[in-house]
Tab-separated table of C-alpha atoms in Angstrom:
chain	number	residue	atom	x	y	z
A	946	UNK	CA	18.831	18.132	41.678
A	947	UNK	CA	18.966	17.242	38.002
A	948	UNK	CA	16.156	15.796	35.906
A	949	UNK	CA	16.298	14.662	32.272
A	950	UNK	CA	12.948	14.486	30.492
A	951	UNK	CA	14.021	11.979	27.828
A	952	UNK	CA	15.100	9.363	30.371
A	953	UNK	CA	12.624	10.335	33.089
A	954	UNK	CA	15.532	10.104	35.546
A	955	UNK	CA	16.016	12.276	38.624
A	956	UNK	CA	19.346	12.763	40.386
A	957	UNK	CA	19.510	14.364	43.822
A	958	UNK	CA	22.739	15.535	45.395
A	959	UNK	CA	22.678	15.207	49.174
A	960	UNK	CA	25.027	17.293	51.290
A	961	UNK	CA	25.433	17.619	55.029
A	962	UNK	CA	26.600	15.626	57.992
A	963	UNK	CA	27.358	11.959	57.407
A	964	UNK	CA	24.485	10.752	59.590
A	965	UNK	CA	21.864	13.020	58.053
A	966	UNK	CA	22.982	12.195	54.500
A	967	UNK	CA	22.849	8.468	55.294
A	968	UNK	CA	19.360	8.800	56.798
A	969	UNK	CA	18.104	10.778	53.805
A	970	UNK	CA	19.606	8.278	51.378
A	971	UNK	CA	17.912	5.373	53.177
A	972	UNK	CA	14.601	7.222	53.127
A	973	UNK	CA	14.821	8.179	49.450
A	974	UNK	CA	16.310	4.952	48.130
A	975	UNK	CA	17.750	4.799	44.642
A	976	UNK	CA	21.286	4.243	43.470
A	977	UNK	CA	24.372	6.210	44.394
A	978	UNK	CA	26.168	7.843	41.457
A	979	UNK	CA	29.827	8.757	41.304
A	980	UNK	CA	30.836	12.342	41.937
A	981	UNK	CA	31.972	12.538	38.337
A	982	UNK	CA	28.292	12.747	37.305
A	983	UNK	CA	28.032	16.212	38.848
A	984	UNK	CA	31.318	17.283	37.267
A	985	UNK	CA	30.117	16.051	33.867
A	986	UNK	CA	26.885	17.974	34.352
A	987	UNK	CA	28.785	21.132	35.278
A	988	UNK	CA	31.064	20.773	32.225
A	989	UNK	CA	28.202	19.842	29.828
A	990	UNK	CA	29.714	16.391	29.202
A	991	UNK	CA	26.723	14.156	29.959
A	992	UNK	CA	25.185	12.209	27.032
A	993	UNK	CA	22.276	14.691	27.064
A	994	UNK	CA	24.561	17.386	25.683
A	995	UNK	CA	25.356	15.212	22.624
A	996	UNK	CA	21.717	14.893	21.580
A	997	UNK	CA	20.836	16.428	18.197
A	998	UNK	CA	19.617	20.007	18.067
A	999	UNK	CA	20.721	23.397	19.279
A	1000	UNK	CA	21.774	23.660	22.918
A	1001	UNK	CA	19.954	26.359	24.889
A	1002	UNK	CA	20.571	27.569	28.435
A	1003	UNK	CA	17.316	28.870	29.883
A	1004	UNK	CA	17.489	30.751	33.182
A	1005	UNK	CA	14.201	30.975	35.070
A	1006	UNK	CA	12.901	31.846	38.531
A	1007	UNK	CA	13.536	28.887	40.841
A	1008	UNK	CA	9.797	28.405	41.330
A	1009	UNK	CA	9.053	28.201	37.595
A	1010	UNK	CA	6.722	25.292	36.860
A	1011	UNK	CA	7.472	22.409	34.517
A	1012	UNK	CA	7.285	23.708	30.974
A	1013	UNK	CA	6.334	22.000	27.743
A	1014	UNK	CA	9.475	22.973	25.846
A	1015	UNK	CA	10.009	21.839	22.245
A	1016	UNK	CA	12.799	19.301	22.656
A	1017	UNK	CA	14.635	17.414	25.381
A	1018	UNK	CA	15.249	19.114	28.742
A	1019	UNK	CA	17.750	18.722	31.515
A	1020	UNK	CA	16.594	20.599	34.609
A	1021	UNK	CA	19.209	21.776	37.106
A	1022	UNK	CA	19.577	24.205	40.012
A	1023	UNK	CA	16.250	23.141	41.516
A	1024	UNK	CA	14.424	24.209	38.350
A	1025	UNK	CA	16.116	27.577	37.807
A	1026	UNK	CA	18.314	26.289	34.965
A	1027	UNK	CA	16.884	24.369	32.043
A	1028	UNK	CA	19.199	23.001	29.396
A	1029	UNK	CA	17.280	22.390	26.188
A	1030	UNK	CA	18.236	20.520	23.023
A	1031	UNK	CA	15.832	21.659	20.332
A	1032	UNK	CA	15.363	22.324	16.638
A	1033	UNK	CA	12.759	25.031	17.337
A	1034	UNK	CA	13.193	28.561	15.994
A	1035	UNK	CA	15.194	30.985	18.136
A	1036	UNK	CA	12.278	33.410	18.550
A	1037	UNK	CA	10.065	30.602	19.907
A	1038	UNK	CA	12.611	29.666	22.598
A	1039	UNK	CA	13.167	33.319	23.558
A	1040	UNK	CA	9.393	33.914	23.789
A	1041	UNK	CA	8.812	30.845	25.985
A	1042	UNK	CA	11.620	31.850	28.362
A	1043	UNK	CA	10.464	35.478	28.526
A	1044	UNK	CA	6.846	34.442	29.230
A	1045	UNK	CA	8.100	32.340	32.165
A	1046	UNK	CA	10.023	35.295	33.629
A	1047	UNK	CA	13.441	34.246	32.380
A	1048	UNK	CA	15.748	34.405	29.405
A	1049	UNK	CA	17.333	31.998	26.936
A	1050	UNK	CA	20.874	31.886	25.600
A	1051	UNK	CA	21.845	29.876	22.557
A	1052	UNK	CA	24.925	27.988	23.715
């Protein structure tokens, strides 16, 4: 799963047997994206990563709630990884991550 706050778009990667993936896709609807999307996400090559601001990698518990982070977010790994593009001060980002049970790395 990947979610970008600025575009309000959600991408879900389905894996499994052909029949179960097809059934899930029909149930969920939406548009199929090329596999290169996931590669671009993995390699930080999506347009999100070109947005202005400092790039942060915030690692959190997988059950961490949505957070009001100062900037644009890309949420990955089912919520456990938050990419953030922000102009906020380093100590603010570190404090937010720590308070949510995680840590932040300036990328």
